[in-house]
Amino acid sequence: VFSVVYWRFAGMRFFAAVASATLMPDGRDYDEQCIHRLEEHHTVITTEAGDTLVNTRTGDRVELPPCDSKAASPGVGYYSDWIVDTVSRHPSIGMMATNWTVPTAPESRGPVPGMSSVYLFNGLEDGTNHHDSTFILQPVLSYGKSGCILNPLAGWRFTAFQVTKAGRAYCGKVIEVEEGDTLQGRMTKSGDTWTIEADAGAKGVSSHGVTGEFEATSAYITVEGMIIYNCKALPKDDLLFSANVLSDSQGKALEAQWKTEIYHKECQPAVSVQGDDVTVSWGPADVVV
């Protein structure tokens, strides 16, 4: 019996390590060659024909062809997907900023430590829904592993992240944060250039830019899980995303019209909106997916 259980869990751990190595916070699976972990002195120029990665210190440029990604596939007894979001859609968005606090860590990392991960973020996309968007800008607070963060036992980390229309994923500097730290995620447009910033105050800012002709029309507050077997893999505290600010490309303030979308009901997610604050809450933590 021991050997059967041992090899079952060994196989699960191997699968999780392989799978989550290329699963990204936009909910898709990428080839390793399409994931770029950037230094602060890099920026991206993007077109549908491909991306150009620019070293702003040396001026060196690397031409990158388009990549294909695929939606993360569910498995027996688990899922990898956005769990719940609330979205506000507008003809044009030029800035989004959101504050939140690093919550208490999840009670579980999955049946074997290092399997499950959770991502909390504000983000901008195009399209009429998340599944038909062509890019995403995200300052991401993560717990566990992703294509940006290779350590399966990583604690809370804050990272500026994006995926371009060319299908390539870019991660900024990874900042270690702790329960109770105050964070701000910002995405700001100037001309044709967006700056994505994951600001952890005194602990640092993860930032990089992308230049291209694309329009953000959907603003999200999102909770996402990767390889989620049990609701204990999610933060047990309510999550307050406060002081949400939106403006259009000319700097005019936008009034958010939040609409909640629930993708997985197992953990009974709920969203409440009060003024500029959005709160995500859960049902009982002992539910098995």
PDB file of C-alpha atoms in Angstrom:
ATOM      1  CA  VAL A   1       0.000   0.000   0.000  1.00  0.00           C
ATOM      2  CA  PHE A   2       2.791   2.404   0.884  1.00  0.00           C
ATOM      3  CA  SER A   3       4.500   1.932  -2.461  1.00  0.00           C
ATOM      4  CA  VAL A   4       1.257   2.517  -4.379  1.00  0.00           C
ATOM      5  CA  VAL A   5       0.545   5.709  -2.434  1.00  0.00           C
ATOM      6  CA  TYR A   6       4.155   6.847  -2.723  1.00  0.00           C
ATOM      7  CA  TRP A   7       4.312   6.448  -6.491  1.00  0.00           C
ATOM      8  CA  ARG A   8       0.888   7.982  -6.931  1.00  0.00           C
ATOM      9  CA  PHE A   9       1.979  11.137  -5.113  1.00  0.00           C
ATOM     10  CA  ALA A  10       5.400  11.103  -6.757  1.00  0.00           C
ATOM     11  CA  GLY A  11       3.661  11.051 -10.116  1.00  0.00           C
ATOM     12  CA  MET A  12       1.325  13.853  -9.076  1.00  0.00           C
ATOM     13  CA  ARG A  13       4.261  15.965  -7.925  1.00  0.00           C
ATOM     14  CA  PHE A  14       6.166  15.353 -11.160  1.00  0.00           C
ATOM     15  CA  PHE A  15       3.110  16.324 -13.205  1.00  0.00           C
ATOM     16  CA  ALA A  16       2.531  19.456 -11.170  1.00  0.00           C
ATOM     17  CA  ALA A  17       6.159  20.533 -11.472  1.00  0.00           C
ATOM     18  CA  VAL A  18       6.119  20.076 -15.231  1.00  0.00           C
ATOM     19  CA  ALA A  19       2.696  21.635 -15.776  1.00  0.00           C
ATOM     20  CA  SER A  20       2.979  24.681 -13.554  1.00  0.00           C
ATOM     21  CA  ALA A  21       6.422  25.550 -14.899  1.00  0.00           C
ATOM     22  CA  THR A  22       4.757  27.022 -17.987  1.00  0.00           C
ATOM     23  CA  LEU A  23       1.327  27.987 -16.652  1.00  0.00           C
ATOM     24  CA  MET A  24       1.081  31.749 -16.441  1.00  0.00           C
ATOM     25  CA  PRO A  25      -1.115  34.244 -14.538  1.00  0.00           C
ATOM     26  CA  ASP A  26      -3.261  34.875 -17.639  1.00  0.00           C
ATOM     27  CA  GLY A  27      -4.537  31.287 -17.324  1.00  0.00           C
ATOM     28  CA  ARG A  28      -2.696  29.888 -20.348  1.00  0.00           C
ATOM     29  CA  ASP A  29       0.124  27.426 -20.923  1.00  0.00           C
ATOM     30  CA  TYR A  30       3.241  28.631 -22.804  1.00  0.00           C
ATOM     31  CA  ASP A  31       6.304  27.000 -24.287  1.00  0.00           C
ATOM     32  CA  GLU A  32       9.348  27.823 -22.181  1.00  0.00           C
ATOM     33  CA  GLN A  33      10.920  29.643 -25.142  1.00  0.00           C
ATOM     34  CA  CYS A  34       7.944  32.037 -25.144  1.00  0.00           C
ATOM     35  CA  ILE A  35       8.408  33.119 -21.497  1.00  0.00           C
ATOM     36  CA  HIS A  36      10.842  35.984 -20.869  1.00  0.00           C
ATOM     37  CA  ARG A  37      12.033  36.855 -17.351  1.00  0.00           C
ATOM     38  CA  LEU A  38      13.214  40.447 -17.742  1.00  0.00           C
ATOM     39  CA  GLU A  39      15.688  42.706 -16.032  1.00  0.00           C
ATOM     40  CA  GLU A  40      14.525  46.244 -15.281  1.00  0.00           C
ATOM     41  CA  HIS A  41      16.407  47.653 -18.283  1.00  0.00           C
ATOM     42  CA  HIS A  42      14.335  45.809 -20.893  1.00  0.00           C
ATOM     43  CA  THR A  43      11.273  47.010 -22.776  1.00  0.00           C
ATOM     44  CA  VAL A  44       9.116  45.416 -25.466  1.00  0.00           C
ATOM     45  CA  ILE A  45       7.892  46.664 -28.831  1.00  0.00           C
ATOM     46  CA  THR A  46       5.012  44.505 -30.038  1.00  0.00           C
ATOM     47  CA  THR A  47       3.119  43.906 -33.277  1.00  0.00           C
ATOM     48  CA  GLU A  48       1.011  40.993 -34.473  1.00  0.00           C
ATOM     49  CA  ALA A  49       4.004  40.003 -36.609  1.00  0.00           C
ATOM     50  CA  GLY A  50       6.194  39.543 -33.517  1.00  0.00           C
ATOM     51  CA  ASP A  51       7.953  41.350 -30.689  1.00  0.00           C
ATOM     52  CA  THR A  52      11.220  43.235 -30.339  1.00  0.00           C
ATOM     53  CA  LEU A  53      12.969  42.984 -26.976  1.00  0.00           C
ATOM     54  CA  VAL A  54      15.075  46.090 -26.372  1.00  0.00           C
ATOM     55  CA  ASN A  55      17.903  46.450 -23.854  1.00  0.00           C
ATOM     56  CA  THR A  56      17.615  50.115 -22.904  1.00  0.00           C
ATOM     57  CA  ARG A  57      21.175  50.188 -21.500  1.00  0.00           C
ATOM     58  CA  THR A  58      22.982  48.861 -24.547  1.00  0.00           C
ATOM     59  CA  GLY A  59      20.443  49.468 -27.303  1.00  0.00           C
ATOM     60  CA  ASP A  60      20.625  45.796 -28.314  1.00  0.00           C
ATOM     61  CA  ARG A  61      17.474  44.484 -29.984  1.00  0.00           C
ATOM     62  CA  VAL A  62      16.258  40.901 -30.306  1.00  0.00           C
ATOM     63  CA  GLU A  63      13.549  40.076 -32.841  1.00  0.00           C
ATOM     64  CA  LEU A  64      11.069  37.464 -31.570  1.00  0.00           C
ATOM     65  CA  PRO A  65       8.513  35.676 -33.787  1.00  0.00           C
ATOM     66  CA  PRO A  66       4.947  35.042 -32.594  1.00  0.00           C
ATOM     67  CA  CYS A  67       4.240  32.162 -30.205  1.00  0.00           C
ATOM     68  CA  ASP A  68       1.202  29.982 -29.668  1.00  0.00           C
ATOM     69  CA  SER A  69      -0.265  29.279 -26.244  1.00  0.00           C
ATOM     70  CA  LYS A  70      -3.152  27.121 -25.104  1.00  0.00           C
ATOM     71  CA  ALA A  71      -5.706  27.258 -22.346  1.00  0.00           C
ATOM     72  CA  ALA A  72      -4.635  25.388 -19.214  1.00  0.00           C
ATOM     73  CA  SER A  73      -6.259  21.943 -19.210  1.00  0.00           C
ATOM     74  CA  PRO A  74      -8.205  20.652 -16.202  1.00  0.00           C
ATOM     75  CA  GLY A  75      -7.314  17.258 -14.749  1.00  0.00           C
ATOM     76  CA  VAL A  76      -8.998  14.698 -12.557  1.00  0.00           C
ATOM     77  CA  GLY A  77      -9.927  16.382  -9.279  1.00  0.00           C
ATOM     78  CA  TYR A  78      -8.397  19.796  -9.970  1.00  0.00           C
ATOM     79  CA  TYR A  79      -8.579  22.851 -12.215  1.00  0.00           C
ATOM     80  CA  SER A  80      -6.278  25.651 -13.422  1.00  0.00           C
ATOM     81  CA  ASP A  81      -8.190  28.770 -14.338  1.00  0.00           C
ATOM     82  CA  TRP A  82      -9.533  32.151 -13.352  1.00  0.00           C
ATOM     83  CA  ILE A  83     -11.866  31.465 -10.418  1.00  0.00           C
ATOM     84  CA  VAL A  84     -13.693  34.769 -10.145  1.00  0.00           C
ATOM     85  CA  ASP A  85     -13.316  38.270 -11.515  1.00  0.00           C
ATOM     86  CA  THR A  86     -15.183  41.519 -11.653  1.00  0.00           C
ATOM     87  CA  VAL A  87     -14.813  43.534 -14.852  1.00  0.00           C
ATOM     88  CA  SER A  88     -15.546  47.080 -15.970  1.00  0.00           C
ATOM     89  CA  ARG A  89     -15.625  47.664 -19.744  1.00  0.00           C
ATOM     90  CA  HIS A  90     -15.070  50.993 -21.515  1.00  0.00           C
ATOM     91  CA  PRO A  91     -14.382  52.225 -25.077  1.00  0.00           C
ATOM     92  CA  SER A  92     -10.808  53.112 -24.062  1.00  0.00           C
ATOM     93  CA  ILE A  93      -8.760  52.802 -20.878  1.00  0.00           C
ATOM     94  CA  GLY A  94      -5.481  54.646 -20.352  1.00  0.00           C
ATOM     95  CA  MET A  95      -4.764  53.971 -16.678  1.00  0.00           C
ATOM     96  CA  MET A  96      -5.726  51.601 -13.889  1.00  0.00           C
ATOM     97  CA  ALA A  97      -4.498  51.582 -10.285  1.00  0.00           C
ATOM     98  CA  THR A  98      -5.550  49.323  -7.396  1.00  0.00           C
ATOM     99  CA  ASN A  99      -4.373  48.911  -3.796  1.00  0.00           C
ATOM    100  CA  TRP A 100      -4.459  45.695  -1.810  1.00  0.00           C
ATOM    101  CA  THR A 101      -2.756  44.033   1.150  1.00  0.00           C
ATOM    102  CA  VAL A 102      -0.853  40.748   1.116  1.00  0.00           C
ATOM    103  CA  PRO A 103      -3.246  38.280   2.795  1.00  0.00           C
ATOM    104  CA  THR A 104      -2.620  35.345   5.090  1.00  0.00           C
ATOM    105  CA  ALA A 105      -1.039  32.488   3.131  1.00  0.00           C
ATOM    106  CA  PRO A 106      -3.283  29.617   2.003  1.00  0.00           C
ATOM    107  CA  GLU A 107      -3.464  26.668   4.395  1.00  0.00           C
ATOM    108  CA  SER A 108      -2.595  24.158   1.659  1.00  0.00           C
ATOM    109  CA  ARG A 109      -0.252  23.950  -1.327  1.00  0.00           C
ATOM    110  CA  GLY A 110      -2.093  20.910  -2.694  1.00  0.00           C
ATOM    111  CA  PRO A 111      -1.990  17.143  -1.994  1.00  0.00           C
ATOM    112  CA  VAL A 112       1.795  17.389  -2.308  1.00  0.00           C
ATOM    113  CA  PRO A 113       3.539  20.656  -1.310  1.00  0.00           C
ATOM    114  CA  GLY A 114       4.338  22.782  -4.350  1.00  0.00           C
ATOM    115  CA  MET A 115       1.437  21.671  -6.539  1.00  0.00           C
ATOM    116  CA  SER A 116      -1.066  24.508  -6.096  1.00  0.00           C
ATOM    117  CA  SER A 117      -0.588  28.225  -6.771  1.00  0.00           C
ATOM    118  CA  VAL A 118      -2.817  31.273  -6.499  1.00  0.00           C
ATOM    119  CA  TYR A 119      -2.634  34.638  -8.285  1.00  0.00           C
ATOM    120  CA  LEU A 120      -4.324  37.910  -7.256  1.00  0.00           C
ATOM    121  CA  PHE A 121      -4.233  40.879  -9.626  1.00  0.00           C
ATOM    122  CA  ASN A 122      -5.769  43.861 -11.315  1.00  0.00           C
ATOM    123  CA  GLY A 123      -5.380  43.774 -15.083  1.00  0.00           C
ATOM    124  CA  LEU A 124      -6.246  45.240 -18.475  1.00  0.00           C
ATOM    125  CA  GLU A 125      -7.288  43.443 -21.660  1.00  0.00           C
ATOM    126  CA  ASP A 126      -9.196  43.977 -24.888  1.00  0.00           C
ATOM    127  CA  GLY A 127     -12.069  41.837 -26.187  1.00  0.00           C
ATOM    128  CA  THR A 128     -15.604  41.312 -24.956  1.00  0.00           C
ATOM    129  CA  ASN A 129     -14.553  38.637 -22.443  1.00  0.00           C
ATOM    130  CA  HIS A 130     -11.361  37.200 -20.968  1.00  0.00           C
ATOM    131  CA  HIS A 131     -11.301  34.224 -23.342  1.00  0.00           C
ATOM    132  CA  ASP A 132     -11.218  36.282 -26.567  1.00  0.00           C
ATOM    133  CA  SER A 133      -8.641  38.872 -25.462  1.00  0.00           C
ATOM    134  CA  THR A 134      -5.429  39.276 -27.472  1.00  0.00           C
ATOM    135  CA  PHE A 135      -3.174  40.681 -24.690  1.00  0.00           C
ATOM    136  CA  ILE A 136      -3.079  41.264 -20.945  1.00  0.00           C
ATOM    137  CA  LEU A 137      -1.278  43.681 -18.615  1.00  0.00           C
ATOM    138  CA  GLN A 138      -1.068  42.475 -14.978  1.00  0.00           C
ATOM    139  CA  PRO A 139       0.701  43.414 -11.739  1.00  0.00           C
ATOM    140  CA  VAL A 140       0.423  39.959 -10.110  1.00  0.00           C
ATOM    141  CA  LEU A 141       0.640  38.902  -6.466  1.00  0.00           C
ATOM    142  CA  SER A 142       1.365  35.174  -6.500  1.00  0.00           C
ATOM    143  CA  TYR A 143       1.759  32.388  -3.966  1.00  0.00           C
ATOM    144  CA  GLY A 144       3.597  29.371  -5.354  1.00  0.00           C
ATOM    145  CA  LYS A 145       4.982  28.604  -8.772  1.00  0.00           C
ATOM    146  CA  SER A 146       4.332  30.022 -12.239  1.00  0.00           C
ATOM    147  CA  GLY A 147       6.189  30.512 -15.482  1.00  0.00           C
ATOM    148  CA  CYS A 148       7.579  33.684 -13.897  1.00  0.00           C
ATOM    149  CA  ILE A 149       8.552  32.085 -10.578  1.00  0.00           C
ATOM    150  CA  LEU A 150      10.156  28.650 -10.778  1.00  0.00           C
ATOM    151  CA  ASN A 151      10.309  27.788  -7.069  1.00  0.00           C
ATOM    152  CA  PRO A 152       7.260  25.582  -6.288  1.00  0.00           C
ATOM    153  CA  LEU A 153       7.487  26.537  -2.604  1.00  0.00           C
ATOM    154  CA  ALA A 154       7.711  30.291  -3.189  1.00  0.00           C
ATOM    155  CA  GLY A 155       5.790  32.478  -0.761  1.00  0.00           C
ATOM    156  CA  TRP A 156       4.101  35.725  -1.702  1.00  0.00           C
ATOM    157  CA  ARG A 157       5.755  37.431  -4.696  1.00  0.00           C
ATOM    158  CA  PHE A 158       4.776  40.613  -6.604  1.00  0.00           C
ATOM    159  CA  THR A 159       5.640  40.910 -10.299  1.00  0.00           C
ATOM    160  CA  ALA A 160       4.820  43.111 -13.302  1.00  0.00           C
ATOM    161  CA  PHE A 161       3.560  40.765 -16.017  1.00  0.00           C
ATOM    162  CA  GLN A 162       2.205  40.990 -19.545  1.00  0.00           C
ATOM    163  CA  VAL A 163       1.358  38.901 -22.600  1.00  0.00           C
ATOM    164  CA  THR A 164       1.543  40.588 -26.018  1.00  0.00           C
ATOM    165  CA  LYS A 165      -0.565  40.065 -29.129  1.00  0.00           C
ATOM    166  CA  ALA A 166       2.376  38.040 -30.457  1.00  0.00           C
ATOM    167  CA  GLY A 167       1.670  35.456 -27.749  1.00  0.00           C
ATOM    168  CA  ARG A 168       4.818  36.037 -25.715  1.00  0.00           C
ATOM    169  CA  ALA A 169       4.798  36.321 -21.917  1.00  0.00           C
ATOM    170  CA  TYR A 170       7.062  38.793 -20.077  1.00  0.00           C
ATOM    171  CA  CYS A 171       7.795  38.874 -16.338  1.00  0.00           C
ATOM    172  CA  GLY A 172       9.414  41.785 -14.520  1.00  0.00           C
ATOM    173  CA  LYS A 173      11.612  41.678 -11.437  1.00  0.00           C
ATOM    174  CA  VAL A 174      10.236  39.430  -8.700  1.00  0.00           C
ATOM    175  CA  ILE A 175       9.721  41.164  -5.325  1.00  0.00           C
ATOM    176  CA  GLU A 176       9.385  39.131  -2.131  1.00  0.00           C
ATOM    177  CA  VAL A 177       6.540  40.416   0.037  1.00  0.00           C
ATOM    178  CA  GLU A 178       4.936  39.291   3.298  1.00  0.00           C
ATOM    179  CA  GLU A 179       1.535  39.135   4.928  1.00  0.00           C
ATOM    180  CA  GLY A 180       0.344  42.646   5.761  1.00  0.00           C
ATOM    181  CA  ASP A 181       2.456  44.474   3.151  1.00  0.00           C
ATOM    182  CA  THR A 182       0.574  47.179   1.234  1.00  0.00           C
ATOM    183  CA  LEU A 183       0.727  46.908  -2.561  1.00  0.00           C
ATOM    184  CA  GLN A 184      -0.341  48.929  -5.562  1.00  0.00           C
ATOM    185  CA  GLY A 185      -0.734  47.597  -9.089  1.00  0.00           C
ATOM    186  CA  ARG A 186      -0.584  50.282 -11.813  1.00  0.00           C
ATOM    187  CA  MET A 187      -0.838  50.268 -15.591  1.00  0.00           C
ATOM    188  CA  THR A 188      -0.331  53.644 -17.273  1.00  0.00           C
ATOM    189  CA  LYS A 189      -0.366  54.607 -20.942  1.00  0.00           C
ATOM    190  CA  SER A 190       1.702  57.434 -22.462  1.00  0.00           C
ATOM    191  CA  GLY A 191       1.417  57.712 -26.244  1.00  0.00           C
ATOM    192  CA  ASP A 192       1.693  54.148 -27.532  1.00  0.00           C
ATOM    193  CA  THR A 193       3.659  52.912 -24.499  1.00  0.00           C
ATOM    194  CA  TRP A 194       2.242  51.151 -21.450  1.00  0.00           C
ATOM    195  CA  THR A 195       4.129  50.873 -18.159  1.00  0.00           C
ATOM    196  CA  ILE A 196       3.146  47.984 -15.875  1.00  0.00           C
ATOM    197  CA  GLU A 197       4.175  48.485 -12.229  1.00  0.00           C
ATOM    198  CA  ALA A 198       3.941  46.163  -9.237  1.00  0.00           C
ATOM    199  CA  ASP A 199       4.720  48.579  -6.396  1.00  0.00           C
ATOM    200  CA  ALA A 200       5.556  47.093  -2.977  1.00  0.00           C
ATOM    201  CA  GLY A 201       6.629  50.398  -1.413  1.00  0.00           C
ATOM    202  CA  ALA A 202       9.939  50.179   0.447  1.00  0.00           C
ATOM    203  CA  LYS A 203      10.466  46.617  -0.790  1.00  0.00           C
ATOM    204  CA  GLY A 204      10.702  47.775  -4.384  1.00  0.00           C
ATOM    205  CA  VAL A 205       8.889  48.143  -7.682  1.00  0.00           C
ATOM    206  CA  SER A 206       8.737  45.620 -10.507  1.00  0.00           C
ATOM    207  CA  SER A 207       8.264  47.566 -13.735  1.00  0.00           C
ATOM    208  CA  HIS A 208       8.597  47.238 -17.470  1.00  0.00           C
ATOM    209  CA  GLY A 209       7.092  48.760 -20.591  1.00  0.00           C
ATOM    210  CA  VAL A 210       5.483  47.677 -23.839  1.00  0.00           C
ATOM    211  CA  THR A 211       4.981  49.805 -26.944  1.00  0.00           C
ATOM    212  CA  GLY A 212       2.461  48.977 -29.646  1.00  0.00           C
ATOM    213  CA  GLU A 213      -0.841  49.844 -31.261  1.00  0.00           C
ATOM    214  CA  PHE A 214      -3.392  48.143 -29.015  1.00  0.00           C
ATOM    215  CA  GLU A 215      -6.334  49.407 -27.015  1.00  0.00           C
ATOM    216  CA  ALA A 216      -7.307  48.341 -23.494  1.00  0.00           C
ATOM    217  CA  THR A 217     -11.075  48.186 -23.004  1.00  0.00           C
ATOM    218  CA  SER A 218     -11.602  45.820 -20.038  1.00  0.00           C
ATOM    219  CA  ALA A 219     -10.401  46.373 -16.460  1.00  0.00           C
ATOM    220  CA  TYR A 220     -10.329  43.332 -14.164  1.00  0.00           C
ATOM    221  CA  ILE A 221      -9.962  42.421 -10.509  1.00  0.00           C
ATOM    222  CA  THR A 222      -9.194  38.692 -10.541  1.00  0.00           C
ATOM    223  CA  VAL A 223      -8.476  35.677  -8.362  1.00  0.00           C
ATOM    224  CA  GLU A 224      -6.922  32.758 -10.239  1.00  0.00           C
ATOM    225  CA  GLY A 225      -5.806  29.314  -9.154  1.00  0.00           C
ATOM    226  CA  MET A 226      -3.428  26.816 -10.685  1.00  0.00           C
ATOM    227  CA  ILE A 227      -3.760  23.096  -9.967  1.00  0.00           C
ATOM    228  CA  ILE A 228      -6.426  23.688  -7.308  1.00  0.00           C
ATOM    229  CA  TYR A 229      -7.579  20.502  -5.551  1.00  0.00           C
ATOM    230  CA  ASN A 230      -9.080  22.030  -2.406  1.00  0.00           C
ATOM    231  CA  CYS A 231     -10.406  25.393  -1.270  1.00  0.00           C
ATOM    232  CA  LYS A 232      -7.685  25.505   1.387  1.00  0.00           C
ATOM    233  CA  ALA A 233      -5.286  26.319  -1.480  1.00  0.00           C
ATOM    234  CA  LEU A 234      -6.913  29.776  -1.656  1.00  0.00           C
ATOM    235  CA  PRO A 235      -6.454  32.663   0.801  1.00  0.00           C
ATOM    236  CA  LYS A 236      -8.892  32.166   3.679  1.00  0.00           C
ATOM    237  CA  ASP A 237      -9.282  35.907   4.327  1.00  0.00           C
ATOM    238  CA  ASP A 238     -11.574  38.215   2.394  1.00  0.00           C
ATOM    239  CA  LEU A 239      -9.577  40.093  -0.247  1.00  0.00           C
ATOM    240  CA  LEU A 240     -10.057  43.865  -0.376  1.00  0.00           C
ATOM    241  CA  PHE A 241      -8.974  45.598  -3.611  1.00  0.00           C
ATOM    242  CA  SER A 242      -9.335  49.260  -2.662  1.00  0.00           C
ATOM    243  CA  ALA A 243      -9.148  52.736  -4.188  1.00  0.00           C
ATOM    244  CA  ASN A 244      -9.610  51.457  -7.733  1.00  0.00           C
ATOM    245  CA  VAL A 245      -8.947  54.267 -10.209  1.00  0.00           C
ATOM    246  CA  LEU A 246      -9.600  54.214 -13.951  1.00  0.00           C
ATOM    247  CA  SER A 247      -9.082  56.882 -16.592  1.00  0.00           C
ATOM    248  CA  ASP A 248      -9.270  56.996 -20.377  1.00  0.00           C
ATOM    249  CA  SER A 249      -6.425  57.632 -22.799  1.00  0.00           C
ATOM    250  CA  GLN A 250      -6.864  61.399 -22.404  1.00  0.00           C
ATOM    251  CA  GLY A 251      -6.666  61.217 -18.614  1.00  0.00           C
ATOM    252  CA  LYS A 252     -10.397  61.689 -18.004  1.00  0.00           C
ATOM    253  CA  ALA A 253     -11.702  59.764 -14.995  1.00  0.00           C
ATOM    254  CA  LEU A 254     -13.847  56.733 -15.749  1.00  0.00           C
ATOM    255  CA  GLU A 255     -16.624  55.501 -13.485  1.00  0.00           C
ATOM    256  CA  ALA A 256     -16.227  51.755 -13.003  1.00  0.00           C
ATOM    257  CA  GLN A 257     -19.280  49.603 -13.706  1.00  0.00           C
ATOM    258  CA  TRP A 258     -18.214  46.304 -12.139  1.00  0.00           C
ATOM    259  CA  LYS A 259     -19.785  43.057 -13.334  1.00  0.00           C
ATOM    260  CA  THR A 260     -18.891  39.821 -11.543  1.00  0.00           C
ATOM    261  CA  GLU A 261     -18.010  36.667 -13.491  1.00  0.00           C
ATOM    262  CA  ILE A 262     -17.671  33.342 -11.641  1.00  0.00           C
ATOM    263  CA  TYR A 263     -15.825  30.560 -13.456  1.00  0.00           C
ATOM    264  CA  HIS A 264     -15.591  28.015 -10.618  1.00  0.00           C
ATOM    265  CA  LYS A 265     -18.287  27.789  -7.935  1.00  0.00           C
ATOM    266  CA  GLU A 266     -16.717  25.071  -5.762  1.00  0.00           C
ATOM    267  CA  CYS A 267     -15.342  27.497  -3.161  1.00  0.00           C
ATOM    268  CA  GLN A 268     -18.431  29.740  -3.256  1.00  0.00           C
ATOM    269  CA  PRO A 269     -16.661  32.938  -4.389  1.00  0.00           C
ATOM    270  CA  ALA A 270     -18.572  36.191  -4.018  1.00  0.00           C
ATOM    271  CA  VAL A 271     -17.783  39.800  -4.902  1.00  0.00           C
ATOM    272  CA  SER A 272     -19.140  42.941  -3.250  1.00  0.00           C
ATOM    273  CA  VAL A 273     -18.573  46.505  -4.459  1.00  0.00           C
ATOM    274  CA  GLN A 274     -18.758  49.592  -2.282  1.00  0.00           C
ATOM    275  CA  GLY A 275     -17.696  52.838  -3.911  1.00  0.00           C
ATOM    276  CA  ASP A 276     -14.187  52.339  -5.310  1.00  0.00           C
ATOM    277  CA  ASP A 277     -13.582  49.174  -3.249  1.00  0.00           C
ATOM    278  CA  VAL A 278     -14.022  45.570  -4.400  1.00  0.00           C
ATOM    279  CA  THR A 279     -14.062  42.680  -1.900  1.00  0.00           C
ATOM    280  CA  VAL A 280     -13.746  38.992  -2.840  1.00  0.00           C
ATOM    281  CA  SER A 281     -14.861  36.417  -0.272  1.00  0.00           C
ATOM    282  CA  TRP A 282     -15.213  32.614  -0.028  1.00  0.00           C
ATOM    283  CA  GLY A 283     -17.343  29.887   1.464  1.00  0.00           C
ATOM    284  CA  PRO A 284     -16.043  27.047   3.699  1.00  0.00           C
ATOM    285  CA  ALA A 285     -12.383  26.172   3.162  1.00  0.00           C
ATOM    286  CA  ASP A 286     -12.774  22.404   3.591  1.00  0.00           C
ATOM    287  CA  VAL A 287     -14.461  21.848   0.223  1.00  0.00           C
ATOM    288  CA  VAL A 288     -12.681  19.414  -2.105  1.00  0.00           C
ATOM    289  CA  VAL A 289     -12.811  20.435  -5.775  1.00  0.00           C
TER     290      VAL A 289
END
